PDB file of C-alpha atoms in Angstrom:
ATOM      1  CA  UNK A   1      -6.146  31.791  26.561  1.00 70.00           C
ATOM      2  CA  UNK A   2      -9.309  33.299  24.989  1.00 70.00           C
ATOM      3  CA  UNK A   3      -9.823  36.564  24.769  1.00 79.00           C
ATOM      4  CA  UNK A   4     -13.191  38.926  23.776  1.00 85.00           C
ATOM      5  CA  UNK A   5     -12.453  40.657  20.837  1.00 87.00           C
ATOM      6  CA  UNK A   6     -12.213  44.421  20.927  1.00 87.00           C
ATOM      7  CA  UNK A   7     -14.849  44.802  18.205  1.00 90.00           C
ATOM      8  CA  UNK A   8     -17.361  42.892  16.254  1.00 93.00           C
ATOM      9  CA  UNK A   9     -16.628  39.575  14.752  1.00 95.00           C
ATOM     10  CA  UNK A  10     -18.122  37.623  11.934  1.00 97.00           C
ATOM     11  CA  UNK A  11     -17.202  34.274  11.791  1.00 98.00           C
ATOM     12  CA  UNK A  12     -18.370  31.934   8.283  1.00 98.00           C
ATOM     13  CA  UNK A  13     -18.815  28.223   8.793  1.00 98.00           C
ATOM     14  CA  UNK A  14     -18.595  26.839   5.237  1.00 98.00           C
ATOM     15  CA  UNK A  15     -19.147  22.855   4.936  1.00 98.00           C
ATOM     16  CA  UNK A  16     -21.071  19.729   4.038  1.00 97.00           C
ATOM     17  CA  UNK A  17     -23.250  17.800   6.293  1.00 95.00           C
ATOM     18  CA  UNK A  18     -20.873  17.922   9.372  1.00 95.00           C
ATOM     19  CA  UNK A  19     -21.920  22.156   9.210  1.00 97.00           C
ATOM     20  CA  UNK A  20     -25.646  21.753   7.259  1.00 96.00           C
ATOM     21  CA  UNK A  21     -26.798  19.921  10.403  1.00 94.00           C
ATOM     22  CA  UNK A  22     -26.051  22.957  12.935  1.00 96.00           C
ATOM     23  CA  UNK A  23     -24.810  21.059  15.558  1.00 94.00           C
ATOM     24  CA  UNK A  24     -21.421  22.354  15.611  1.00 94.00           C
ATOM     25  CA  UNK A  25     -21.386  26.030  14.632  1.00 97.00           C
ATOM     26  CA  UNK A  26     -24.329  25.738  17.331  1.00 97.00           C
ATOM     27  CA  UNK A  27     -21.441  24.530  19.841  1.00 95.00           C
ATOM     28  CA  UNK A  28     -19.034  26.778  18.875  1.00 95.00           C
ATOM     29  CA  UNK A  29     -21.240  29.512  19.585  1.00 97.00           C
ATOM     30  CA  UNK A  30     -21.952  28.398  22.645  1.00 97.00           C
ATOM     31  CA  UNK A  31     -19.091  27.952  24.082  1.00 95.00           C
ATOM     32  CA  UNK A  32     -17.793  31.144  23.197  1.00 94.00           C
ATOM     33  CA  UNK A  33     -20.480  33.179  23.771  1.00 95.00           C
ATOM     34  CA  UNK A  34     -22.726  31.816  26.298  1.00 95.00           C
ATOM     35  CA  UNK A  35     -22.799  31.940  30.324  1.00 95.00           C
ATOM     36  CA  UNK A  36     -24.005  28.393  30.586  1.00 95.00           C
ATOM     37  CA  UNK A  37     -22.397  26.506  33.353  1.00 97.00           C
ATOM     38  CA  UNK A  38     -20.624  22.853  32.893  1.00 97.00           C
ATOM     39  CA  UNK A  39     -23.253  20.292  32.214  1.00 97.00           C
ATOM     40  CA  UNK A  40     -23.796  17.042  31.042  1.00 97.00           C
ATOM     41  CA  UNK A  41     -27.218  16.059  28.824  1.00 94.00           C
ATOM     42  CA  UNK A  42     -28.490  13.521  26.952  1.00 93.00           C
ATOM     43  CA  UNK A  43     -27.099  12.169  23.627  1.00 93.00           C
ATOM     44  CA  UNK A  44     -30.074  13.407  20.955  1.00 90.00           C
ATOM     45  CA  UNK A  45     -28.659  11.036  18.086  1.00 90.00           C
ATOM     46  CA  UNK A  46     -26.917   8.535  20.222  1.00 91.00           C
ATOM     47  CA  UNK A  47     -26.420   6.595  23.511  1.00 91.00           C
ATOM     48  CA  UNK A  48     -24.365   8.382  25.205  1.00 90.00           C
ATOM     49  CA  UNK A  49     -24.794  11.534  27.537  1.00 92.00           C
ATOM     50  CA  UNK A  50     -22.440  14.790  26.318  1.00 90.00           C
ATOM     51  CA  UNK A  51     -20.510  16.825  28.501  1.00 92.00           C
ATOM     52  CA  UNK A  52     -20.938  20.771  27.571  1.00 94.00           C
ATOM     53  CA  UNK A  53     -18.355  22.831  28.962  1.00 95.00           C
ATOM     54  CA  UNK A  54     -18.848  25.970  30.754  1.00 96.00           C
ATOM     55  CA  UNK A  55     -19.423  28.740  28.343  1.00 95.00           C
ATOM     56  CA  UNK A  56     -16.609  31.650  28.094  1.00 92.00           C
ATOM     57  CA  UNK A  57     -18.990  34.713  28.174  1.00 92.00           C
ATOM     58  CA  UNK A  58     -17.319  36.504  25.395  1.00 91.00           C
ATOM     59  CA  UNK A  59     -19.134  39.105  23.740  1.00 90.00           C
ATOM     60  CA  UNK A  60     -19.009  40.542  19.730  1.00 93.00           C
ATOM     61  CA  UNK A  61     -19.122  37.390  18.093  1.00 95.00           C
ATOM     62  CA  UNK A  62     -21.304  36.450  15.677  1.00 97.00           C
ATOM     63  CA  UNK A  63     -21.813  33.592  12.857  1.00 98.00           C
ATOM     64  CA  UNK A  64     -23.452  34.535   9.343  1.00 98.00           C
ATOM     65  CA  UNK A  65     -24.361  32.790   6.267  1.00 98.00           C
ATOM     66  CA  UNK A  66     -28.042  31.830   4.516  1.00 98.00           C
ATOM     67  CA  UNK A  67     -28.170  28.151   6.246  1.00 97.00           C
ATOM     68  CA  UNK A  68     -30.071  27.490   9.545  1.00 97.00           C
ATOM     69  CA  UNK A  69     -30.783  23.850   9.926  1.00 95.00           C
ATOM     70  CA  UNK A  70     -33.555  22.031  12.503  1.00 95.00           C
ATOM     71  CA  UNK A  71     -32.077  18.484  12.353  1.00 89.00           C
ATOM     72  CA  UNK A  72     -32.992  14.873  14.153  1.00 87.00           C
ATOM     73  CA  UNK A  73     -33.749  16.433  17.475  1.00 87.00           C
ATOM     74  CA  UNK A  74     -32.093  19.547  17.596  1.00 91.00           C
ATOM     75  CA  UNK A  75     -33.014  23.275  16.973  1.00 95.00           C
ATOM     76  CA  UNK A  76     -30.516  25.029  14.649  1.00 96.00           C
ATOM     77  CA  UNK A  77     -29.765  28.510  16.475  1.00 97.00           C
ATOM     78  CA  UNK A  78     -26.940  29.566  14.187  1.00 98.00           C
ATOM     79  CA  UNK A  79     -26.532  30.499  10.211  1.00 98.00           C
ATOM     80  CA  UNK A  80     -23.903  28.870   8.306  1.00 98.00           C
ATOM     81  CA  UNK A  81     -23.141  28.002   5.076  1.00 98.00           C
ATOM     82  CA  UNK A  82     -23.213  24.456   5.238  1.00 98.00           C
ATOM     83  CA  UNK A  83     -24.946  22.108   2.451  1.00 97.00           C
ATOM     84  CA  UNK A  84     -25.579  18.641   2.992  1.00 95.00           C
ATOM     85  CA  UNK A  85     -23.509  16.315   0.460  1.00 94.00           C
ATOM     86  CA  UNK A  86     -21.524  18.948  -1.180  1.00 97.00           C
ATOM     87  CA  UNK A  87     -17.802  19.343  -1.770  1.00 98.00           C
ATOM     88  CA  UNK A  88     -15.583  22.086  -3.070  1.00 98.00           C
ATOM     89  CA  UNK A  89     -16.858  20.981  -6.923  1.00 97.00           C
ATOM     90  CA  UNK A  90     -20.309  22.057  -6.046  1.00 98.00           C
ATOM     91  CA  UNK A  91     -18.890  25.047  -3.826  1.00 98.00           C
ATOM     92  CA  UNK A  92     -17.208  26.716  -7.261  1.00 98.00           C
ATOM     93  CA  UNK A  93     -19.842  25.808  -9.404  1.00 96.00           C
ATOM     94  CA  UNK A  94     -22.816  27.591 -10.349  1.00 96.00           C
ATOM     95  CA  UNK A  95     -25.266  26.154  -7.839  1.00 97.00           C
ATOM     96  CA  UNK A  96     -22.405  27.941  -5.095  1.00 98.00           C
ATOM     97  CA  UNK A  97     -23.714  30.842  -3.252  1.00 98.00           C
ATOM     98  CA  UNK A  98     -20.554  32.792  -4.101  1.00 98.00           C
ATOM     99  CA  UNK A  99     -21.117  32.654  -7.342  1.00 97.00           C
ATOM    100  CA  UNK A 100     -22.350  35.410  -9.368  1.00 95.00           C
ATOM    101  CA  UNK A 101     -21.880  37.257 -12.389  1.00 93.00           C
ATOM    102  CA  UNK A 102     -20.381  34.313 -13.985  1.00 94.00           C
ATOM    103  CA  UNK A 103     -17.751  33.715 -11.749  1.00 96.00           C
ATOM    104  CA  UNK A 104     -17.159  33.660  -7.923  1.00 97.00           C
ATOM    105  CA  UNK A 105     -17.615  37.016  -6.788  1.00 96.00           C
ATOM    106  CA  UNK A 106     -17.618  36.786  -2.949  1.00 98.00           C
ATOM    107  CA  UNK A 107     -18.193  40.466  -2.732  1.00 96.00           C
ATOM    108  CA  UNK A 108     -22.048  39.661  -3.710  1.00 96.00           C
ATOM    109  CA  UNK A 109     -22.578  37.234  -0.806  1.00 97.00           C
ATOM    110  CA  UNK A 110     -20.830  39.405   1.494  1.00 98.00           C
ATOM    111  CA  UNK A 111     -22.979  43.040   0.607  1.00 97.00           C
ATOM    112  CA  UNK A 112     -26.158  40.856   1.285  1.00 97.00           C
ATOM    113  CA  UNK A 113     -25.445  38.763   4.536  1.00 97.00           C
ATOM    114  CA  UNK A 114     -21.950  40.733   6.032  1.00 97.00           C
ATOM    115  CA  UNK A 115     -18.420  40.676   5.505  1.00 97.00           C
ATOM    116  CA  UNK A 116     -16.628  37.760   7.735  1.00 98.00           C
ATOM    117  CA  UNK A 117     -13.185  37.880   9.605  1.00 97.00           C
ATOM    118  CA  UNK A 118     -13.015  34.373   9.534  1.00 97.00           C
ATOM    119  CA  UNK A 119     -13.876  31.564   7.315  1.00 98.00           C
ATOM    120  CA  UNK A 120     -13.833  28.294   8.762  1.00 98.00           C
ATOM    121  CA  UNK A 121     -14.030  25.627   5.579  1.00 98.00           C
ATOM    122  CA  UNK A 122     -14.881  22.179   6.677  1.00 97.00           C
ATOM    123  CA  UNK A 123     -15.159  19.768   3.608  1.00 98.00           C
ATOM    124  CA  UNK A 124     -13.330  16.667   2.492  1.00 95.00           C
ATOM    125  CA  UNK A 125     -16.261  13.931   3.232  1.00 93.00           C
ATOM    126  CA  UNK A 126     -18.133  13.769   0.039  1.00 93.00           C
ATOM    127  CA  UNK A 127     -14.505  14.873  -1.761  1.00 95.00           C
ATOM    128  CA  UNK A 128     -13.405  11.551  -1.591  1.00 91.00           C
ATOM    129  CA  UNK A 129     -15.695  10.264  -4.489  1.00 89.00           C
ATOM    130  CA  UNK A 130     -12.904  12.217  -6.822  1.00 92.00           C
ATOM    131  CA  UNK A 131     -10.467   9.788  -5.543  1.00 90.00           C
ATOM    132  CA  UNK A 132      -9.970   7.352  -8.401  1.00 87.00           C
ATOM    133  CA  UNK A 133      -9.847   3.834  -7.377  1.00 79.00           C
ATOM    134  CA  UNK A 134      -7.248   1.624  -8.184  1.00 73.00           C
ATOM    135  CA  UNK A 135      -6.582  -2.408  -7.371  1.00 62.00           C
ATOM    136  CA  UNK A 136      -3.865  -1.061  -4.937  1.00 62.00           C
ATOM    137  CA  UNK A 137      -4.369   2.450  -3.639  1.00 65.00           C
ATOM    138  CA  UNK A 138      -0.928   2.763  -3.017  1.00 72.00           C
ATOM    139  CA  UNK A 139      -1.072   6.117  -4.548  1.00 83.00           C
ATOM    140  CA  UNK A 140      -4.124   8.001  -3.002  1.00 90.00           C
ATOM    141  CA  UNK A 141      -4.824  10.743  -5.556  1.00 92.00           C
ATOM    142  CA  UNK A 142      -6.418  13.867  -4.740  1.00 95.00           C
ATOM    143  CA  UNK A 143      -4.959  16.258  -7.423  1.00 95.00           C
ATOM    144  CA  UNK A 144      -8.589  16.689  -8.689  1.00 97.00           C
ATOM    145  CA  UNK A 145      -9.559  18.529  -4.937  1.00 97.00           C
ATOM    146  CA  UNK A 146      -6.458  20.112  -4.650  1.00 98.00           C
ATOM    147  CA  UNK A 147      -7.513  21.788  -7.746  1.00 98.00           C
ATOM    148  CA  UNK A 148     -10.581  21.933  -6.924  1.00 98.00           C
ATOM    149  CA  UNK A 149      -9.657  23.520  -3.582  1.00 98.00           C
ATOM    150  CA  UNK A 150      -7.320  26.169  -5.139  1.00 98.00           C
ATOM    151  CA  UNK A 151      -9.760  27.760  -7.337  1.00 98.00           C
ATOM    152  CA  UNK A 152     -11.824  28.739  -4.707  1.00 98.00           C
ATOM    153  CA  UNK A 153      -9.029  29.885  -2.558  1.00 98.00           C
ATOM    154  CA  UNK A 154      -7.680  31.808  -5.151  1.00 98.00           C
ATOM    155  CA  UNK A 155     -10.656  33.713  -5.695  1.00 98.00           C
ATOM    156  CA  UNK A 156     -11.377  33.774  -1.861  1.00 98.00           C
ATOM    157  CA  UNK A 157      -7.715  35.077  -1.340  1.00 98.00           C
ATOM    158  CA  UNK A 158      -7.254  37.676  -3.838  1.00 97.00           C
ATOM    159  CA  UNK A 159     -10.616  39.323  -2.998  1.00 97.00           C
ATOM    160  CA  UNK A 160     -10.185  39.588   0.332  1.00 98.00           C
ATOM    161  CA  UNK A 161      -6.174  39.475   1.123  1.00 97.00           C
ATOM    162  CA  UNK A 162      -6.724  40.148   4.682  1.00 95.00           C
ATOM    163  CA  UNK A 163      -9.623  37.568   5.682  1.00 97.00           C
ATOM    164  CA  UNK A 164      -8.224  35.007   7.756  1.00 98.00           C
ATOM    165  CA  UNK A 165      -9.150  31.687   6.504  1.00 98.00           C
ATOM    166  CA  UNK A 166      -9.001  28.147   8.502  1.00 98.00           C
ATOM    167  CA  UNK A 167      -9.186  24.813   6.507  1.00 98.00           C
ATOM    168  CA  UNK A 168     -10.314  22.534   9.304  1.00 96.00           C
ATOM    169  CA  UNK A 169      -9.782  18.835   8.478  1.00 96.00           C
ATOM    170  CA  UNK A 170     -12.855  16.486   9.076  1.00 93.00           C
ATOM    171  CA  UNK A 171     -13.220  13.384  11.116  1.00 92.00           C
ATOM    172  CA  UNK A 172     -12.160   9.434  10.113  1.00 91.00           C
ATOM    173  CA  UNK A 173     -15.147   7.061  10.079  1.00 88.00           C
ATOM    174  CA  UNK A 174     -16.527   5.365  12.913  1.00 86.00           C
ATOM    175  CA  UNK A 175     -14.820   2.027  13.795  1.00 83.00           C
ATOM    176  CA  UNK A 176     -17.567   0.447  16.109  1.00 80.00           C
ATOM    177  CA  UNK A 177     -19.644  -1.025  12.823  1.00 71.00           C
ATOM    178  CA  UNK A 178     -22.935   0.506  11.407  1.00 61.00           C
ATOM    179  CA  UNK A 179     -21.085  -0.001   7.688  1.00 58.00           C
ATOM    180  CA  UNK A 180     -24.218  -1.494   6.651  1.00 55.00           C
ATOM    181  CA  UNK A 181     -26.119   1.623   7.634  1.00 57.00           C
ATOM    182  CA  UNK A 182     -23.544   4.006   6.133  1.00 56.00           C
ATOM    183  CA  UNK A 183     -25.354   6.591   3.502  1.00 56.00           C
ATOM    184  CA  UNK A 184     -22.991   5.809   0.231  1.00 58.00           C
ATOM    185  CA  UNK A 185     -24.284   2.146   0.897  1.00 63.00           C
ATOM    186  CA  UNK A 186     -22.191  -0.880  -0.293  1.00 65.00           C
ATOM    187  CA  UNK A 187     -19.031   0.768  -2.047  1.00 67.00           C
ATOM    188  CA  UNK A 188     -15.348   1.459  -1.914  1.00 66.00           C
ATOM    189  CA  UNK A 189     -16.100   4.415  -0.076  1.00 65.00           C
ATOM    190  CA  UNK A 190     -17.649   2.262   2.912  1.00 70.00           C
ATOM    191  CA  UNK A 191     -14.484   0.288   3.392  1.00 77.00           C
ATOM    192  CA  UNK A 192     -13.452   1.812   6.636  1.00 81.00           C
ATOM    193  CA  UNK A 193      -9.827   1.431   6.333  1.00 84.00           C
ATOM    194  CA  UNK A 194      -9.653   2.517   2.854  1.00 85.00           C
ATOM    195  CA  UNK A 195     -11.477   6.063   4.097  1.00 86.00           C
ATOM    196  CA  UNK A 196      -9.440   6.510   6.492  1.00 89.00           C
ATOM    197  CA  UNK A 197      -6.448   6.129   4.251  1.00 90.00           C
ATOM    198  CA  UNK A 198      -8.299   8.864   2.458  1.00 91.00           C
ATOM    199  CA  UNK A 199      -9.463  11.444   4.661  1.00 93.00           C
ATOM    200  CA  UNK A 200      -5.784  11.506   6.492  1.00 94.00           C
ATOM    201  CA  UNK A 201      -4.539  12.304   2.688  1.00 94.00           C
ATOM    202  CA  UNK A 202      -6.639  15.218   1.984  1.00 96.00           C
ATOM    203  CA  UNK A 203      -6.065  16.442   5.418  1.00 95.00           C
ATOM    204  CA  UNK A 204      -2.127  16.168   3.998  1.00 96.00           C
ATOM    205  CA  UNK A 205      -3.119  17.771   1.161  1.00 97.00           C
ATOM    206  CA  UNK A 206      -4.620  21.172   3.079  1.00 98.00           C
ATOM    207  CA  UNK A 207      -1.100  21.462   4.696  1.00 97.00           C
ATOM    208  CA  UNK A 208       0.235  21.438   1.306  1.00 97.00           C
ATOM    209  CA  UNK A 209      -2.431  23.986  -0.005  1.00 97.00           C
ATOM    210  CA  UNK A 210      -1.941  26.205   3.510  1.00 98.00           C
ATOM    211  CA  UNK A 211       1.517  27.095   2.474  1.00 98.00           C
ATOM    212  CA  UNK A 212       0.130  28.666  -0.852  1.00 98.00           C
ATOM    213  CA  UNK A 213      -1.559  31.715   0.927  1.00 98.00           C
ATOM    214  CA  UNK A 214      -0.560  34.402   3.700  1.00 97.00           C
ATOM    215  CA  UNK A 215      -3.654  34.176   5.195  1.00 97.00           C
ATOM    216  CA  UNK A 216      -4.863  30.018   5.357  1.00 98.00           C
ATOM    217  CA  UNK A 217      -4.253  27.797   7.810  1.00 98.00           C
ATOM    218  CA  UNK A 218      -4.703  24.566   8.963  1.00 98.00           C
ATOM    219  CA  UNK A 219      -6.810  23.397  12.204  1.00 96.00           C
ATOM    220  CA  UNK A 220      -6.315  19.983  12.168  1.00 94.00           C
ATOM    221  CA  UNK A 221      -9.999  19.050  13.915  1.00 92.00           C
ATOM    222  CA  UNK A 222      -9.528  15.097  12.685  1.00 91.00           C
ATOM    223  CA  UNK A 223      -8.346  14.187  16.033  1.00 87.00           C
ATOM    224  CA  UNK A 224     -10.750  16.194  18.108  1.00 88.00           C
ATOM    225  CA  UNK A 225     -13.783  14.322  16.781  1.00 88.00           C
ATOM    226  CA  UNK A 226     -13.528  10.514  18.346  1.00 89.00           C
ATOM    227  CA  UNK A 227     -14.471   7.838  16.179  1.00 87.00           C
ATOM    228  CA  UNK A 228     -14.840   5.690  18.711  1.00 87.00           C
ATOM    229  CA  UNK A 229     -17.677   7.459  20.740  1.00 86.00           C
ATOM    230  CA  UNK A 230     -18.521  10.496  19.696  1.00 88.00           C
ATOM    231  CA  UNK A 231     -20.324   9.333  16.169  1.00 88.00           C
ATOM    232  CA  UNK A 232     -24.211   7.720  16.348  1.00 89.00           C
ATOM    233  CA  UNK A 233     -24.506   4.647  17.911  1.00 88.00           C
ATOM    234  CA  UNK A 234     -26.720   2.384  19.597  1.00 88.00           C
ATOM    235  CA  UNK A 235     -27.628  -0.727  20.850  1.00 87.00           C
ATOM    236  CA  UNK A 236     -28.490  -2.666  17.976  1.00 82.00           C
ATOM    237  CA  UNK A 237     -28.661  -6.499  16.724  1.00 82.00           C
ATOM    238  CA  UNK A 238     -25.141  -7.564  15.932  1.00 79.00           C
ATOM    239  CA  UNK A 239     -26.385  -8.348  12.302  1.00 74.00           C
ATOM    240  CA  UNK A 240     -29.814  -9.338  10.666  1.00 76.00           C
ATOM    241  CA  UNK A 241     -28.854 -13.245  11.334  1.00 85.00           C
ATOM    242  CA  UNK A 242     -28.135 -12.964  15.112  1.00 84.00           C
ATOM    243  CA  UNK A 243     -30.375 -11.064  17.614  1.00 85.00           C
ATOM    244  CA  UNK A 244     -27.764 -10.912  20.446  1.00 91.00           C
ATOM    245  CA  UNK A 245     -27.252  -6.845  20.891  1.00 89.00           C
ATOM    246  CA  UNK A 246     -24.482  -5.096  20.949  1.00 87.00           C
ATOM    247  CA  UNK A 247     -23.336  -0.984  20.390  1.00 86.00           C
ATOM    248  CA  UNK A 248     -23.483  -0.293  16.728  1.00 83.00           C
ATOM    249  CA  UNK A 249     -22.923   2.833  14.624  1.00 83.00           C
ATOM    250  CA  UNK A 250     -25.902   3.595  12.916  1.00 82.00           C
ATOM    251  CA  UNK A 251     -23.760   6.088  10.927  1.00 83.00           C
ATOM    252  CA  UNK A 252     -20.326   6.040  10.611  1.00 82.00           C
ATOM    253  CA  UNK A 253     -19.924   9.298   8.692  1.00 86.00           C
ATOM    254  CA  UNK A 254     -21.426  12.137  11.346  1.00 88.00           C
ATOM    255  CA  UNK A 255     -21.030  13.062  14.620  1.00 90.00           C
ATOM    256  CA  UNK A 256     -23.283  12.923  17.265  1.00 90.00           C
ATOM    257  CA  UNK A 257     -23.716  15.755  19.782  1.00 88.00           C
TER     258      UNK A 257
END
């Protein structure tokens, strides 16, 4: 059961696309903090209409970061720290916004915009172009995030040994179609099954990195996000030779609302 917390909470959403596009730290806002009742509205990106649950009322929450995001329809109304097309390379690399003084230096970010008591870290989609391909894929490598991963952990962790810190694992592509309208375009990354393959191996691989630190754990999100339904879709030709209609994905990457 949820409870309000006895004093002020700062929550930081860091992420890729899934975050830069506000839709779900905007959610998870809501439904913590608001008083809305249950409703159901319509889809913005998609064809179906969303259910919102009832909001939980609680009070002291809040979500920082330097990222606020109006997006296909939809008004961002929290910050984050999400960046469209990034990964954890970019995220310990100079172009981070934790980095400072020639090194990550979280302390910097925090004195400007607030100290968090939780990090959520949502990332793994754009990670997978540091898989190496083989004929086979019978070994899925991800040593190169893993690594990746740990260096900003380790930093994260050992400057701030008592931030709790959530690694929540991202969602498998969508398996109604819309391959041609993916954003990598015609690749190995577009091959559904192969992704799939791949995003259920770096959600492995957080498990593996959890047990590392006091203080990170895993919320495994991938089955809370349907690929079925709840990415874009819509009623579309079935390809560009045959105008019969049926529902397509017009992006098999993000979520809809």
């Amino acid at each position: 059961n949820s409870t309000v917390p006895s004093t002020a909470t700062k929550v930081l959403f860091i992420g890729d696309s899934l975050v830069y596009y506000n839709r779900i730290t905007d959610e998870f806002y809501r439904v913590l903090t608001s008083s809305d009742a249950t409703t159901t509205v319509k889809d913005t990106i998609s064809i179906y209409d969303v259910f919102k649950p009832a909001g939980r009322k609680s009070s002291n929450v809040s979500l920082i970061g330097t990222q606020k995001i109006n997006f296909k329809g939809w008004t961002g109304q929290t910050k984050h720290e999400g960046r469209s097309g990034w990964g954890w390379n970019n995220f310990i690399g100079l172009s981070s916004p934790f980095y400072s003084g020639g090194k990550l230096n979280f302390s910097t970010y925090f004195t400007k915009n607030g100290t968090p008591d939780v990090v959520y870290i949502g990332l793994g989609w754009n990670d997978t172009r540091n898989i190496p391909i083989s004929d086979t894929d019978v070994d899925i490598n991800v040593s190169t995030i893993k690594t990746q991963a740990k260096t900003f952990l380790d930093a994260l962790t050992s400057q701030y040994p008592n931030l709790k810190i959530r690694l929540w694992t991202q969602n498998v592509p969508g398996v109604n179609g819309g391959i041609g309208n993916h954003v990598y375009g015609a690749t190995q990354w577009s091959d559904e099954q192969r992704l799939k393959r791949m995003m259920f191996r770096i959600c492995e691989m957080y498990e593996e990195l959890a047990e590392l630190y006091t203080n990170v754990e895993v919320v495994w999100t991938t089955c809370m996000i349907d690929s079925e339904y709840a990415l874009q879709e819509s009623e579309s030709a079935i390809n560009y030779r045959i105008s019969s209609t049926e529902v397509l994905g017009i992006d098999y990457v993000h979520p809809a609302d």
